[in-house]
Structure formats: C-alpha cells, structure tokens
Short mmCIF file of C-alpha atoms in Angstrom, two decimals:
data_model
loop_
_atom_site.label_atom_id
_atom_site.label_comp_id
_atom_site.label_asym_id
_atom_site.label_seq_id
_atom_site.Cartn_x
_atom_site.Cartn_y
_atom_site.Cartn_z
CA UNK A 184 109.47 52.86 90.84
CA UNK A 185 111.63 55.35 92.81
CA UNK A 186 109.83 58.55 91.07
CA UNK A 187 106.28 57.39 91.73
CA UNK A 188 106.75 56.92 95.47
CA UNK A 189 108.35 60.58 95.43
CA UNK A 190 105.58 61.73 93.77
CA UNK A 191 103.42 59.85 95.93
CA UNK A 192 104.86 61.40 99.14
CA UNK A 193 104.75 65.04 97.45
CA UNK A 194 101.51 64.89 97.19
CA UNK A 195 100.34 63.51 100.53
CA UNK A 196 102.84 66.48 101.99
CA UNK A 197 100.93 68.85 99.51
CA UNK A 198 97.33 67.25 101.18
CA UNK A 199 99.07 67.31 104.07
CA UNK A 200 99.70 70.86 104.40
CA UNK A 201 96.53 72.50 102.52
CA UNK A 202 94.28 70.82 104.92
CA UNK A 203 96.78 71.62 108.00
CA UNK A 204 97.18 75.69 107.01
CA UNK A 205 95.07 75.70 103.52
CA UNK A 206 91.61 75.41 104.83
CA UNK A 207 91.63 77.38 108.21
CA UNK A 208 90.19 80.90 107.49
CA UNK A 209 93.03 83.12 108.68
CA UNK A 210 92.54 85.00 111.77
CA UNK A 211 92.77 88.84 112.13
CA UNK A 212 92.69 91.01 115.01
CA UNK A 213 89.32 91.69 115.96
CA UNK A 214 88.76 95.54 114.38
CA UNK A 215 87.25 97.99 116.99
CA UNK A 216 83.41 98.88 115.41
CA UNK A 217 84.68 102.07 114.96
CA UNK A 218 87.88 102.47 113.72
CA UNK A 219 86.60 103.44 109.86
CA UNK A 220 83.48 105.12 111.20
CA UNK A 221 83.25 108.75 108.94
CA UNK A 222 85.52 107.25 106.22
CA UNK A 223 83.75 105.88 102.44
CA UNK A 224 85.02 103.71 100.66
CA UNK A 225 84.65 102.74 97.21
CA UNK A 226 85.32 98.87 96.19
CA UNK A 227 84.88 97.90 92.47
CA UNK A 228 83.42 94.47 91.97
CA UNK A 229 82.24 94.83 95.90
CA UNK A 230 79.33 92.72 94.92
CA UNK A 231 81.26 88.82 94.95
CA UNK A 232 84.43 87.28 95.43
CA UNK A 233 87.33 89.14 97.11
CA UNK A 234 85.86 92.38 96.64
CA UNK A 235 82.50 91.64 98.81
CA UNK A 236 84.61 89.85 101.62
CA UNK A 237 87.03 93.44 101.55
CA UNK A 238 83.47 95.70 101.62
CA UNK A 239 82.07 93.29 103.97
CA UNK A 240 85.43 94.05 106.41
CA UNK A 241 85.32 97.84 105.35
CA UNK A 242 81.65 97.76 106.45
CA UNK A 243 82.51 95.70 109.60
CA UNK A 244 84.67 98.49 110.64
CA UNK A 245 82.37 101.07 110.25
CA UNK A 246 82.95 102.85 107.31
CA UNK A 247 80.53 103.77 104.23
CA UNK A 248 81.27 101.66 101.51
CA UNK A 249 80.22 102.12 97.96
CA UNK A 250 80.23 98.78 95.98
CA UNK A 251 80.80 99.79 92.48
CA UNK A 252 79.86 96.65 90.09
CA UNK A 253 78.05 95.78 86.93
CA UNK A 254 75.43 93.29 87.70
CA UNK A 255 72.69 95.80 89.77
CA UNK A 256 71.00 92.83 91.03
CA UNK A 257 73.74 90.48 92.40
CA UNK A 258 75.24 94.13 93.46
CA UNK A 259 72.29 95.32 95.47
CA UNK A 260 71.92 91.68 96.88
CA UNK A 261 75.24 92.05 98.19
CA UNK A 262 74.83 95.65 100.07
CA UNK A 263 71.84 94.31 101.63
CA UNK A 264 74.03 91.46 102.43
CA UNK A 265 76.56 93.08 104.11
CA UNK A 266 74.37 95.34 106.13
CA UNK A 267 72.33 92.95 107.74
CA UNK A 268 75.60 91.08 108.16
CA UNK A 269 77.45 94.23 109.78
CA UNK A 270 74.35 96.20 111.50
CA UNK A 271 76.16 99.36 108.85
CA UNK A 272 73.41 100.66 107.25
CA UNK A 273 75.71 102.66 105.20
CA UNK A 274 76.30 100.09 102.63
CA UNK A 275 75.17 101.29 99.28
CA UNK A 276 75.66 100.19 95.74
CA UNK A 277 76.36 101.95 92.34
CA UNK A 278 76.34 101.09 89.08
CA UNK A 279 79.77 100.34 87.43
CA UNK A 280 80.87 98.98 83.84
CA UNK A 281 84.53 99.45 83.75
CA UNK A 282 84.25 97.60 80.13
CA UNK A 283 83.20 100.48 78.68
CA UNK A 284 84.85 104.10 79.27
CA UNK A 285 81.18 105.95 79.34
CA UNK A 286 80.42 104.33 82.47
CA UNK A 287 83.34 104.56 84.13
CA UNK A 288 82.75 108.57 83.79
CA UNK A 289 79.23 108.23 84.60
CA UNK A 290 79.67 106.62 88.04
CA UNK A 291 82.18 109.01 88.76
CA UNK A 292 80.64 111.90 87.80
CA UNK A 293 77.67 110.37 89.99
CA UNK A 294 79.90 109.72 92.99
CA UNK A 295 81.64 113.10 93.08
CA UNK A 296 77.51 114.72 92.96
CA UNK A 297 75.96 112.28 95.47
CA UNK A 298 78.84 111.49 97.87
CA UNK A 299 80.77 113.99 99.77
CA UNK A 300 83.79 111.95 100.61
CA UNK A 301 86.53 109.16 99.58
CA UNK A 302 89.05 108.13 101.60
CA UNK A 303 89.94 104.46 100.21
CA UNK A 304 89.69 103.89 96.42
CA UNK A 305 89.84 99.95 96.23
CA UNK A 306 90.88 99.05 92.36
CA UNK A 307 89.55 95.21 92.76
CA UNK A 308 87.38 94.26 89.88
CA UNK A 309 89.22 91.59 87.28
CA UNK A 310 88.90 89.40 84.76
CA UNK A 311 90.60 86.75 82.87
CA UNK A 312 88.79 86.44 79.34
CA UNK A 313 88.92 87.38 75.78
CA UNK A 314 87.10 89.65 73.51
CA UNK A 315 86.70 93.45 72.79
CA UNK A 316 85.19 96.05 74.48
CA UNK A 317 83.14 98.96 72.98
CA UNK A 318 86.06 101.16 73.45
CA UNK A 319 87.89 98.80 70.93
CA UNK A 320 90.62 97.55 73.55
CA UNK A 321 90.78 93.97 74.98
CA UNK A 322 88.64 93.37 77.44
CA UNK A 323 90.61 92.27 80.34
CA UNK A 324 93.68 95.04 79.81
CA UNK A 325 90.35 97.62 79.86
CA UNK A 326 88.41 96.49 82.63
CA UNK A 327 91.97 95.22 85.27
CA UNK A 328 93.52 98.53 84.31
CA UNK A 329 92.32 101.34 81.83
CA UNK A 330 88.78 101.86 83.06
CA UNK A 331 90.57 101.53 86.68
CA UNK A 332 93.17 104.09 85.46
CA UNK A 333 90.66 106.30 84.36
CA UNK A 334 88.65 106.26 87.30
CA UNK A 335 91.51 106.95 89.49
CA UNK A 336 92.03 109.86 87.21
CA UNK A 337 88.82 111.24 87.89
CA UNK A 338 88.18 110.38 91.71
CA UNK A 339 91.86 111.94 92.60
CA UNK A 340 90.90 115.10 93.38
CA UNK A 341 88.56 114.07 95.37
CA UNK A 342 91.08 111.98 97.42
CA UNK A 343 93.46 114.65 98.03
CA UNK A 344 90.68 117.09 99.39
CA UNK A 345 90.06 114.21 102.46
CA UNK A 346 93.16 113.07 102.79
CA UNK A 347 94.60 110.94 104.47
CA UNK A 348 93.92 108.84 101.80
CA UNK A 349 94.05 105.73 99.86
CA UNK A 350 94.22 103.97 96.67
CA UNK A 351 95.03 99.66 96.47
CA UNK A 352 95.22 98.36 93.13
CA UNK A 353 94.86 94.86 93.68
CA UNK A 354 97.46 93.35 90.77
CA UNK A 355 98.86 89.36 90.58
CA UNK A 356 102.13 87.93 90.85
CA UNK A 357 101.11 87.14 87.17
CA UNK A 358 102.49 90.40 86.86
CA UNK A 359 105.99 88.75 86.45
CA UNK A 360 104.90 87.24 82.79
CA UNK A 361 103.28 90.72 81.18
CA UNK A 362 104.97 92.21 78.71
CA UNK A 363 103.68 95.76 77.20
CA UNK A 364 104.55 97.35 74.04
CA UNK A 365 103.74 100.66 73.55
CA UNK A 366 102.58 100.52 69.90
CA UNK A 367 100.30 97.33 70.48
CA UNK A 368 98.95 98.59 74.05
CA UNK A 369 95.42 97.73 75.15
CA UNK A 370 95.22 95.00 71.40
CA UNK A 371 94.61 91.21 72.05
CA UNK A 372 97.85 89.80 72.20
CA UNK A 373 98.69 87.08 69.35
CA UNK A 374 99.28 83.23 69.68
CA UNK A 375 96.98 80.50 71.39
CA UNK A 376 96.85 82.18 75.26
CA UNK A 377 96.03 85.64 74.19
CA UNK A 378 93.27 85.35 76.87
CA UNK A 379 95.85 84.49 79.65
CA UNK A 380 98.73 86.61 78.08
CA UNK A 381 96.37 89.93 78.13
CA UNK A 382 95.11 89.22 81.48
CA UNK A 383 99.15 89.13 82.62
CA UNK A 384 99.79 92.24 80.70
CA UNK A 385 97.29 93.87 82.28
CA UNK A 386 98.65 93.44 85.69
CA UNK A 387 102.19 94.40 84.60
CA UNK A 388 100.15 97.78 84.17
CA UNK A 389 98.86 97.44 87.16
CA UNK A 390 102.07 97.46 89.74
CA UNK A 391 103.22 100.02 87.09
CA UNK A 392 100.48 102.67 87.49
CA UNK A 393 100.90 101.49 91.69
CA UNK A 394 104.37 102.60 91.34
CA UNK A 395 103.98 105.89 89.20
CA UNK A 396 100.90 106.72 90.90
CA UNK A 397 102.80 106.62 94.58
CA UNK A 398 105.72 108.45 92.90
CA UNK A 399 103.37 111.32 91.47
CA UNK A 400 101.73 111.92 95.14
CA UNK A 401 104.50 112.05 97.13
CA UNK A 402 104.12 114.27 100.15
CA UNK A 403 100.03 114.85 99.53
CA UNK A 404 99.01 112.11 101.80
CA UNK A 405 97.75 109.92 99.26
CA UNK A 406 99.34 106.56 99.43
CA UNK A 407 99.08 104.03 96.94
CA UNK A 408 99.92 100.27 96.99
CA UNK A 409 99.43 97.13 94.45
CA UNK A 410 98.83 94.15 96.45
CA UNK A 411 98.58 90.19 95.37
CA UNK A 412 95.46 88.52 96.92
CA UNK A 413 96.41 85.65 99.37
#
C-alpha cells in the first residue's frame, strides 16, 4: 500500500542522491607544493584508511610526515606509497602500539631523539572492538583515547618549542551516545553492545580532552580541535 510506495520513493531519493553527491570524490583547492615544506607531522594509523589519505595530503604539501602505526609492514608499504605518489621523500614510518602504554612511550621517546620537530600531532588511529589490553583497560577506550592522551602528554613540549602548532583529535558524532563514569573509566562497559558502547565512550573522551586540551594552551600557539570524519 500507501507506506511501501513511500518507502519505495525514499529510497530511490536516497540512490538518487548518494550516486548524485555520494560518490564524487570532493574537490579541494589545489595546495601549492610548498605550503607545509619544513613542517613534520606525525599521523597515527598513517598506514590505511583516513589516516594514509591525511599523510598522503600532508606529504602532498610538502611536509615530513611520520606515520605512526602498528603493522611495520603494511606501515612501511604505505610511506613508500606515498612517496612515490608525492615525489616527498620525507615520508618515514615508526613503530606505534597505542594498545599498550610501553609503546606509546617508546615511540615517543624515539621521536623526541631522532626528530627535531612537530608541528601537527594528528590523533587518528581507532577502533571499534572488544577485549583488554595489557594495560588492563578496554581496548578501544585505550587505543581512541588513553594511549592518544598519553602521547599528547609526552610530545607537548615538543609542540610548544615550534609553535605554531597543532594537535586534531579526530573523534565521532558517536560522541553524542558516550557516557563516562569516573569510577568505571577505561572497564568494558556491561550489557550486549559493550563493544559499540566503549567505542562511543571513548569518543566522548575524545571532544573532552579537545576541549580541555584547547582550554589549557590558551595563548601558547598551540591549537587544538576534535573533528568528525566526512
């Protein structure tokens, strides 16, 4: 009856309009070679996904961009990758676990020794899943926002000394169903979507540190921003 033929029509719109605006990559304004050139750039999980198209633009632009991931083969397959793809030969990756804590200070401790600079701190690396890390937290609150927390912590100094300066925590509008308690923080959530509720908790932490983070460096020229992919 009446409701399938409205259905019927919502969803040819729906087709309609995906294949109309949906499909066509967007266009952006064609970035001069140079307008990152002297500026690094660290991505975390720069080696697929979101995070290799960002490095790949980072790269494009001419800055040096550090992709920070955990798999060293797909990660070094993806900084050769990108600099064939750009001509930037200063494309390099390092070696980055953010479910455990011990890396997270490892690679930093590494990046501070072997790179000079940091201008752009892109928080990118995610995931939606369940289980427990070796720190004892749930996996995705750890790896979408502690071990990025942490290595914020650790790289901030560094970002002050070159600023102008910048960190993006990329969060989720799945923000909007997190909901953190203080004395549970960082535990598998209970009931039948822990997975999904964890993942949404952990980006509820995410616009929060965005938020605090940009409070707490007011005036240093270290901005700070939380953005929702697409």
């Amino acid at each position: 009856g009446m409701g399938w033929a409205l259905l019927g029509a919502g969803l040819l719109l729906a087709l309609y309009t995906l294949l109309r605006h949906g499909l066509r990559p967007a266009v952006l304004p064609p970035r001069s070679p140079a307008a990152l050139r002297g500026r690094t750039a660290i991505v975390t999980g720069g080696s697929g996904g979101i995070g290799a198209a960002t490095a790949l633009e980072l790269a494009r632009g001419g800055a040096r961009v550090v992709l920070a991931a955990r798999n060293a083969l797909r990660g070094e397959a993806a900084a050769r990758r990108i600099r064939t793809e750009t001509g930037n030969p200063e494309v390099r990756f390092m070696q980055l676990d953010l479910a455990s804590l011990r890396s997270v200070r490892a690679f930093a401790s590494a990046f501070l020794r072997q790179e000079p600079h940091l201008h752009l701190l892109i928080n990118n690396a995610g995931v939606s899943a369940g289980g427990t890390t070796e720190d004892g937290f749930s996996l995705s609150f750890q790896v979408n926002h502690l071990g990025h927390f942490l290595l914020t912590q650790l790289l901030l100094e560094r970002l002050q000394s070159c600023a102008p300066s910048r960190v993006v925590i990329v969060a989720s509008r799945a923000h909007c169903a997190g909901r953190l308690h203080p004395d549970t923080l960082g535990r598998p959530p209970p009931g039948p979507l822990s997975a999904f509720q964890d993942y949404c908790d952990s980006k509820l932490a995410n616009m929060l540190h965005a938020r605090e983070l940009a409070t707490r460096l007011q005036g240093t020229q270290v901005t700070c921003y939380a953005v929702h992919p697409g």
